[in-house]
Coordinates of N, CA and C and ligand atoms in Angstrom, one line a residue:
M5 N -2.3 20.8 13.0 CA -0.8 20.8 13.0 C -0.2 19.4 13.1
T6 N 0.9 19.1 12.4 CA 1.5 17.8 12.5 C 2.5 17.9 13.6
G7 N 2.7 16.7 14.3 CA 3.6 16.7 15.5 C 5.0 16.2 15.1
K8 N 5.6 15.4 15.9 CA 6.9 15.0 15.7 C 7.1 13.9 14.6
V9 N 8.2 13.9 13.9 CA 8.5 13.0 12.9 C 8.7 11.6 13.4
L10 N 7.9 10.6 13.0 CA 8.0 9.3 13.5 C 8.9 8.4 12.6
I11 N 8.8 8.6 11.3 CA 9.6 7.9 10.3 C 10.1 9.0 9.3
S12 N 11.5 9.1 9.2 CA 12.0 10.2 8.4 C 12.1 9.8 6.9
Q13 N 12.3 10.8 6.1 CA 12.4 10.7 4.7 C 13.5 9.7 4.4
E14 N 14.6 9.8 5.1 CA 15.8 8.9 4.8 C 15.4 7.5 5.2
Q15 N 14.7 7.3 6.3 CA 14.3 5.9 6.6 C 13.4 5.3 5.6
I16 N 12.5 6.1 5.1 CA 11.5 5.6 4.1 C 12.3 5.2 2.8
Q17 N 13.2 6.1 2.4 CA 13.9 5.8 1.1 C 14.8 4.6 1.2
A18 N 15.4 4.4 2.4 CA 16.3 3.2 2.6 C 15.4 2.0 2.6
K19 N 14.2 2.1 3.1 CA 13.3 0.9 3.2 C 12.8 0.6 1.7
A20 N 12.6 1.6 0.9 CA 12.2 1.4 -0.5 C 13.3 0.7 -1.2
D21 N 14.5 1.0 -1.0 CA 15.7 0.3 -1.6 C 15.6 -1.2 -1.2
E22 N 15.4 -1.4 0.1 CA 15.5 -2.8 0.6 C 14.3 -3.6 0.0
I23 N 13.1 -3.1 0.1 CA 11.9 -3.8 -0.4 C 11.9 -4.0 -1.9
G24 N 12.3 -2.9 -2.6 CA 12.4 -3.0 -4.0 C 13.3 -4.1 -4.5
K25 N 14.4 -4.2 -3.8 CA 15.4 -5.3 -4.1 C 14.8 -6.6 -3.9
Q26 N 14.2 -6.8 -2.7 CA 13.6 -8.1 -2.4 C 12.5 -8.5 -3.4
I27 N 11.6 -7.5 -3.8 CA 10.6 -7.8 -4.7 C 11.2 -8.2 -6.1
T28 N 12.2 -7.5 -6.5 CA 12.9 -7.8 -7.7 C 13.4 -9.3 -7.7
E29 N 14.1 -9.6 -6.6 CA 14.6 -10.9 -6.4 C 13.5 -12.0 -6.4
D30 N 12.5 -11.8 -5.7 CA 11.4 -12.8 -5.6 C 10.6 -13.0 -6.9
Y31 N 10.3 -11.9 -7.5 CA 9.4 -12.0 -8.7 C 10.2 -12.3 -10.0
S32 N 11.5 -12.1 -10.0 CA 12.4 -12.5 -11.1 C 12.4 -14.0 -11.3
K33 N 12.1 -14.7 -10.2 CA 12.1 -16.2 -10.3 C 10.8 -16.7 -10.9
L34 N 9.8 -15.9 -11.0 CA 8.5 -16.4 -11.5 C 8.3 -16.1 -13.0
D35 N 7.5 -16.9 -13.6 CA 7.3 -16.7 -15.1 C 6.2 -15.7 -15.5
E36 N 5.2 -15.5 -14.6 CA 4.1 -14.7 -15.0 C 4.5 -13.2 -14.9
P37 N 3.8 -12.3 -15.6 CA 4.1 -10.9 -15.5 C 3.7 -10.4 -14.1
L38 N 4.3 -9.3 -13.7 CA 4.0 -8.6 -12.4 C 3.1 -7.4 -12.7
L39 N 2.1 -7.3 -11.9 CA 1.2 -6.2 -12.0 C 1.1 -5.5 -10.6
L40 N 1.6 -4.3 -10.5 CA 1.5 -3.5 -9.2 C 0.2 -2.8 -9.2
V41 N -0.6 -3.0 -8.2 CA -1.9 -2.3 -8.1 C -1.9 -1.4 -6.9
G42 N -1.7 -0.1 -7.2 CA -1.7 0.9 -6.1 C -3.1 1.3 -5.7
I43 N -3.3 1.4 -4.4 CA -4.6 1.8 -3.9 C -4.7 3.3 -3.6
L44 N -5.5 4.0 -4.4 CA -5.6 5.5 -4.3 C -6.3 5.9 -3.0
R45 N -6.0 7.0 -2.4 CA -4.9 7.9 -2.9 C -3.7 7.7 -2.1
G46 N -3.8 7.0 -1.0 CA -2.7 6.9 0.0 C -1.4 6.3 -0.5
S47 N -1.5 5.4 -1.5 CA -0.3 4.6 -2.0 C 0.6 5.4 -2.9
V48 N 0.1 6.6 -3.3 CA 0.8 7.3 -4.4 C 2.3 7.6 -4.2
P49 N 2.7 8.1 -3.0 CA 4.2 8.3 -2.8 C 5.0 7.0 -2.7
W50 N 4.4 6.1 -2.0 CA 5.1 4.8 -1.8 C 5.2 4.0 -3.1
M51 N 4.1 4.1 -3.9 CA 4.1 3.4 -5.3 C 5.2 4.1 -6.1
A52 N 5.3 5.4 -6.1 CA 6.2 6.1 -7.0 C 7.7 5.7 -6.6
D53 N 7.9 5.7 -5.3 CA 9.3 5.4 -4.8 C 9.6 3.9 -5.0
L54 N 8.7 3.0 -4.8 CA 8.9 1.6 -4.8 C 9.1 1.1 -6.3
M55 N 8.2 1.6 -7.2 CA 8.3 1.0 -8.6 C 9.6 1.3 -9.2
K56 N 10.2 2.4 -8.9 CA 11.5 2.8 -9.5 C 12.6 1.9 -9.1
R57 N 12.4 1.1 -8.0 CA 13.4 0.2 -7.5 C 13.2 -1.2 -7.9
I58 N 12.1 -1.5 -8.7 CA 11.8 -2.9 -9.1 C 12.4 -3.1 -10.5
D59 N 13.4 -3.9 -10.6 CA 14.0 -4.1 -11.9 C 13.5 -5.4 -12.6
I60 N 12.3 -5.3 -13.1 CA 11.6 -6.4 -13.8 C 11.0 -5.8 -15.1
E61 N 11.3 -6.4 -16.2 CA 10.9 -5.8 -17.5 C 9.4 -6.1 -17.7
D62 N 8.9 -7.3 -17.3 CA 7.5 -7.6 -17.6 C 6.7 -7.2 -16.4
M63 N 6.6 -5.9 -16.2 CA 5.8 -5.3 -15.1 C 5.0 -4.2 -15.6
T64 N 3.7 -4.1 -15.1 CA 2.9 -3.0 -15.4 C 2.3 -2.5 -14.1
I65 N 1.7 -1.3 -14.1 CA 1.1 -0.7 -12.9 C -0.3 -0.3 -13.2
D66 N -1.1 -0.3 -12.2 CA -2.5 0.2 -12.3 C -2.9 0.7 -10.9
F67 N -4.1 1.3 -10.9 CA -4.6 1.8 -9.6 C -6.0 1.5 -9.4
M68 N -6.4 1.3 -8.1 CA -7.8 1.2 -7.8 C -8.1 2.2 -6.7
A69 N -9.4 2.6 -6.6 CA -9.8 3.4 -5.5 C -11.0 2.7 -4.8
C70 N -10.9 2.6 -3.5 CA -11.9 1.9 -2.7 C -12.3 2.8 -1.6
S71 N -13.5 2.7 -1.1 CA -13.8 3.4 0.1 C -14.1 2.5 1.3
S72 N -13.5 2.7 2.4 CA -13.7 1.9 3.6 C -13.6 2.9 4.7
Y73 N -12.7 3.9 4.6 CA -12.6 5.0 5.5 C -13.4 6.1 5.0
G74 N -14.1 6.8 5.9 CA -14.8 8.0 5.5 C -13.9 9.2 5.8
A75 N -14.5 10.3 6.1 CA -13.7 11.5 6.4 C -13.2 11.5 7.8
S76 N -13.5 10.4 8.6 CA -13.1 10.4 10.0 C -11.9 9.5 10.1
T77 N -11.5 9.3 11.4 CA -10.4 8.4 11.6 C -10.8 7.0 11.9
K78 N -12.1 6.8 11.9 CA -12.7 5.4 12.1 C -13.0 4.7 10.8
T79 N -12.9 3.4 10.8 CA -13.3 2.6 9.6 C -14.7 2.3 9.7
S80 N -15.4 2.2 8.5 CA -16.8 1.9 8.5 C -17.1 0.4 8.3
G81 N -16.1 -0.3 7.8 CA -16.2 -1.8 7.7 C -16.8 -2.2 6.4
T82 N -17.2 -1.3 5.5 CA -17.7 -1.7 4.2 C -16.8 -1.3 3.1
V83 N -16.7 -2.1 2.1 CA -15.8 -1.7 1.0 C -16.5 -1.5 -0.3
K84 N -16.3 -0.4 -0.9 CA -16.9 -0.1 -2.2 C -15.8 0.3 -3.2
I85 N -15.9 -0.3 -4.4 CA -14.9 0.0 -5.4 C -15.3 1.3 -6.2
M86 N -14.6 2.3 -6.1 CA -14.9 3.6 -6.7 C -14.2 3.7 -8.1
K87 N -13.0 3.0 -8.2 CA -12.3 3.0 -9.5 C -11.7 1.6 -9.6
D88 N -12.0 0.9 -10.6 CA -11.4 -0.4 -10.8 C -10.1 -0.3 -11.7
I89 N -9.3 -1.4 -11.7 CA -8.2 -1.4 -12.6 C -8.6 -1.6 -14.0
E90 N -7.8 -1.2 -14.9 CA -8.1 -1.3 -16.4 C -7.3 -2.5 -17.0
E91 N -6.2 -2.8 -16.3 CA -5.3 -4.0 -16.8 C -6.1 -5.3 -16.5
D92 N -5.8 -6.2 -17.4 CA -6.3 -7.6 -17.2 C -5.4 -8.3 -16.1
V93 N -6.0 -8.9 -15.1 CA -5.2 -9.5 -14.0 C -5.0 -11.0 -14.3
M94 N -5.7 -11.6 -15.3 CA -5.7 -13.0 -15.5 C -4.2 -13.5 -15.7
G95 N -3.8 -14.5 -14.9 CA -2.5 -15.1 -15.1 C -1.3 -14.2 -14.6
K96 N -1.6 -13.1 -14.0 CA -0.5 -12.2 -13.5 C -0.3 -12.3 -12.0
N97 N 0.9 -12.1 -11.6 CA 1.2 -12.0 -10.2 C 0.9 -10.5 -9.8
V98 N -0.1 -10.4 -9.0 CA -0.6 -9.1 -8.6 C 0.1 -8.8 -7.2
L99 N 0.6 -7.6 -7.2 CA 1.2 -7.1 -5.9 C 0.4 -5.8 -5.5
I100 N -0.4 -5.9 -4.5 CA -1.2 -4.7 -4.1 C -0.2 -3.8 -3.3
V101 N -0.2 -2.5 -3.7 CA 0.7 -1.6 -3.0 C -0.2 -0.6 -2.2
E102 N 0.0 -0.6 -0.9 CA -0.8 0.2 0.0 C 0.1 1.0 1.0
D103 N -0.5 2.1 1.4 CA 0.3 2.9 2.4 C 0.4 2.2 3.8
I104 N -0.8 1.7 4.2 CA -0.9 1.1 5.6 C -1.9 0.0 5.7
I105 N -1.5 -1.0 6.4 CA -2.5 -2.1 6.7 C -3.0 -1.8 8.1
D106 N -4.2 -1.4 8.2 CA -4.8 -1.0 9.5 C -5.9 -2.1 9.9
S107 N -7.1 -1.8 9.6 CA -8.2 -2.8 9.9 C -8.0 -4.0 9.0
G108 N -7.5 -3.9 7.8 CA -7.3 -5.0 6.9 C -8.5 -5.3 6.1
I109 N -9.6 -4.6 6.4 CA -10.9 -4.9 5.7 C -10.8 -4.6 4.2
T110 N -10.3 -3.5 3.7 CA -10.1 -3.2 2.3 C -9.2 -4.3 1.6
L111 N -8.0 -4.5 2.3 CA -7.1 -5.4 1.7 C -7.6 -6.9 1.6
N112 N -8.3 -7.3 2.6 CA -8.8 -8.6 2.6 C -9.8 -8.8 1.5
Y113 N -10.6 -7.8 1.3 CA -11.6 -7.8 0.2 C -10.9 -7.8 -1.1
L114 N -9.9 -6.9 -1.3 CA -9.3 -6.8 -2.6 C -8.5 -8.1 -2.9
K115 N -7.9 -8.7 -2.0 CA -7.2 -10.0 -2.2 C -8.2 -11.0 -2.9
G116 N -9.4 -11.1 -2.3 CA -10.4 -12.1 -2.8 C -10.9 -11.6 -4.2
Y117 N -11.1 -10.4 -4.3 CA -11.6 -9.8 -5.6 C -10.6 -10.0 -6.7
L118 N -9.3 -9.8 -6.5 CA -8.3 -10.0 -7.5 C -8.0 -11.5 -7.8
K119 N -8.1 -12.3 -6.8 CA -8.0 -13.7 -7.0 C -9.1 -14.3 -7.9
N120 N -10.3 -13.8 -7.6 CA -11.5 -14.2 -8.3 C -11.4 -13.9 -9.8
R121 N -10.6 -12.8 -10.1 CA -10.5 -12.4 -11.5 C -9.3 -13.1 -12.2
G122 N -8.8 -14.1 -11.5 CA -7.8 -15.0 -12.2 C -6.4 -14.7 -12.0
A123 N -6.0 -13.9 -11.0 CA -4.6 -13.6 -10.8 C -3.9 -14.9 -10.4
A124 N -2.6 -15.0 -10.9 CA -1.8 -16.2 -10.6 C -1.5 -16.1 -9.1
S125 N -1.3 -14.9 -8.5 CA -1.0 -14.8 -7.1 C -1.4 -13.4 -6.7
V126 N -1.7 -13.2 -5.5 CA -2.0 -11.8 -5.0 C -1.3 -11.6 -3.6
K127 N -0.4 -10.7 -3.6 CA 0.3 -10.4 -2.4 C 0.2 -8.9 -2.1
I128 N 0.6 -8.5 -0.9 CA 0.5 -7.2 -0.4 C 1.8 -6.6 0.0
C129 N 2.1 -5.4 -0.5 CA 3.2 -4.6 -0.1 C 2.8 -3.3 0.5
A130 N 3.0 -3.1 1.8 CA 2.6 -1.9 2.5 C 3.8 -1.2 3.2
L131 N 3.8 0.1 3.1 CA 4.9 0.8 3.8 C 4.8 0.6 5.3
L132 N 3.5 0.6 5.8 CA 3.3 0.6 7.2 C 2.3 -0.5 7.6
D133 N 2.4 -1.0 8.8 CA 1.5 -2.0 9.4 C 1.1 -1.5 10.8
K134 N -0.2 -1.5 11.0 CA -0.7 -1.1 12.4 C -1.5 -2.3 12.9
P135 N -0.8 -3.3 13.5 CA -1.5 -4.5 13.9 C -2.6 -4.3 14.9
T136 N -2.5 -3.3 15.8 CA -3.6 -3.0 16.8 C -4.9 -2.6 16.1
G137 N -4.9 -2.2 14.9 CA -6.1 -1.8 14.2 C -6.9 -3.0 13.5
R138 N -6.3 -4.1 13.5 CA -6.8 -5.2 12.7 C -8.2 -5.7 13.1
Q139 N -9.1 -5.8 12.1 CA -10.4 -6.3 12.3 C -10.7 -7.6 11.5
T140 N -9.7 -8.0 10.7 CA -9.8 -9.2 9.9 C -8.4 -9.8 9.7
D141 N -8.4 -11.0 9.4 CA -7.1 -11.8 9.3 C -6.4 -11.5 8.0
V142 N -5.6 -10.5 7.9 CA -4.8 -10.3 6.7 C -3.4 -9.9 7.1
Q143 N -2.5 -10.3 6.3 CA -1.1 -10.0 6.6 C -0.4 -9.4 5.4
G144 N 0.6 -8.6 5.7 CA 1.4 -8.0 4.6 C 2.5 -9.0 4.2
D145 N 2.8 -9.0 2.9 CA 3.9 -9.9 2.5 C 5.2 -9.1 2.5
Y146 N 5.1 -7.8 2.2 CA 6.3 -6.9 2.3 C 5.8 -5.7 3.1
V147 N 6.4 -5.5 4.3 CA 6.0 -4.4 5.2 C 7.3 -3.6 5.5
G148 N 7.1 -2.3 5.4 CA 8.2 -1.4 5.8 C 8.5 -1.3 7.3
F149 N 7.4 -0.7 7.9 CA 7.6 -0.4 9.4 C 6.3 -0.8 10.1
T150 N 6.4 -1.2 11.3 CA 5.2 -1.5 12.2 C 5.1 -0.3 13.1
V151 N 3.8 0.2 13.1 CA 3.5 1.4 14.0 C 2.6 1.0 15.1
G152 N 2.6 1.8 16.2 CA 1.7 1.5 17.3 C 0.3 2.1 17.1
D153 N -0.5 2.1 18.1 CA -1.8 2.6 18.0 C -1.9 4.1 18.1
V154 N -1.4 4.7 17.0 CA -1.4 6.2 17.0 C -1.8 6.6 15.6
F155 N -2.5 7.7 15.5 CA -3.0 8.2 14.2 C -1.8 9.0 13.5
I156 N -1.4 8.6 12.3 CA -0.3 9.2 11.7 C -0.7 9.8 10.3
V157 N 0.1 10.7 9.9 CA -0.1 11.4 8.6 C 1.2 11.5 7.8
G158 N 1.1 11.8 6.5 CA 2.2 12.1 5.7 C 2.6 10.9 4.8
Y159 N 3.3 11.2 3.8 CA 3.8 10.2 2.8 C 2.6 9.4 2.3
G160 N 1.5 10.1 1.9 CA 0.3 9.4 1.4 C -0.9 9.4 2.4
L161 N -0.5 9.3 3.7 CA -1.5 9.2 4.7 C -2.1 10.6 5.0
D162 N -3.4 10.6 5.1 CA -4.1 11.9 5.3 C -4.9 12.0 6.6
Y163 N -5.2 13.2 6.9 CA -6.3 13.5 7.9 C -7.2 14.5 7.2
N164 N -8.4 14.1 6.9 CA -9.4 14.9 6.1 C -8.7 15.3 4.7
Q165 N -8.0 14.4 4.1 CA -7.4 14.6 2.8 C -6.2 15.5 2.8
K166 N -5.7 15.9 4.0 CA -4.6 16.8 4.0 C -3.3 16.0 4.5
Y167 N -2.2 16.6 4.3 CA -0.9 16.1 4.8 C -0.3 15.0 3.9
R168 N -1.0 14.6 2.8 CA -0.5 13.5 2.0 C 0.9 13.8 1.4
Q169 N 1.2 15.0 1.2 CA 2.4 15.4 0.5 C 3.6 15.4 1.3
L170 N 3.5 15.3 2.6 CA 4.7 15.3 3.5 C 5.7 14.1 3.1
P171 N 7.0 14.4 3.0 CA 7.9 13.3 2.6 C 8.3 12.4 3.7
Y172 N 7.7 12.6 4.9 CA 7.9 11.8 6.1 C 6.6 11.4 6.8
I173 N 6.7 10.5 7.8 CA 5.5 10.1 8.5 C 5.6 10.8 9.9
S174 N 4.4 11.4 10.2 CA 4.4 12.2 11.4 C 3.1 11.9 12.2
C175 N 3.0 12.3 13.5 CA 1.7 12.1 14.2 C 1.0 13.4 14.2
L176 N -0.2 13.4 14.5 CA -1.0 14.6 14.6 C -1.1 15.2 16.0
D177 N -1.0 16.5 16.2 CA -1.1 17.1 17.5 C -2.5 17.6 17.8
Ligands
LIG17 N1 -3.5 7.7 9.5 C1 -4.1 8.0 8.3 N2 -4.8 7.2 7.6 C2 -5.0 5.9 8.1 C3 -4.4 5.5 9.3 C4 -3.6 6.5 10.0 O1 -3.1 6.2 11.1 N3 -4.7 4.2 9.5 C5 -5.4 3.9 8.4 N4 -5.6 4.9 7.5
LIG18 MG1 -5.4 4.3 2.8

């Protein structure tokens, strides 16, 4: 069962407006194309809401799937790429779109991986940040909400692959 609503649908949509506007402003100043890279599966709702609010013509999207979390609520500390992007990253400004920055292990690895493939820049946009979970030194460049040390679900975030479809963020009872 899901518990009380921590972040409402309205709060998330308002945050998407705000961050989408900021990204538009920041990346409009740059010459290179923008590539949004969503991390499956958790980023799907956030990616869908965010991308609609970025007003940049020279923009493409792609997705990656990595494993760092297993079926439990604990991180394993290893990163494996299950699905790579198909777009060329060379010379592009890559913005990784993630549901949550928790341990930071996956994001830290992906930043290096995409930089090595010739990206002009690699930044991170996450709806949520859980600083208490951090196991490596990584920071979000665009962050929606900071959450405490509590396991949350909804809006992409799962527990055993469930609850991703909720339009809000909730805790588990
Ligand atoms: N909930 C669901 N998935 C997660 C969380 C969480 O709190 N942190 C990292 N992945
Ligand atoms: Mg995730």
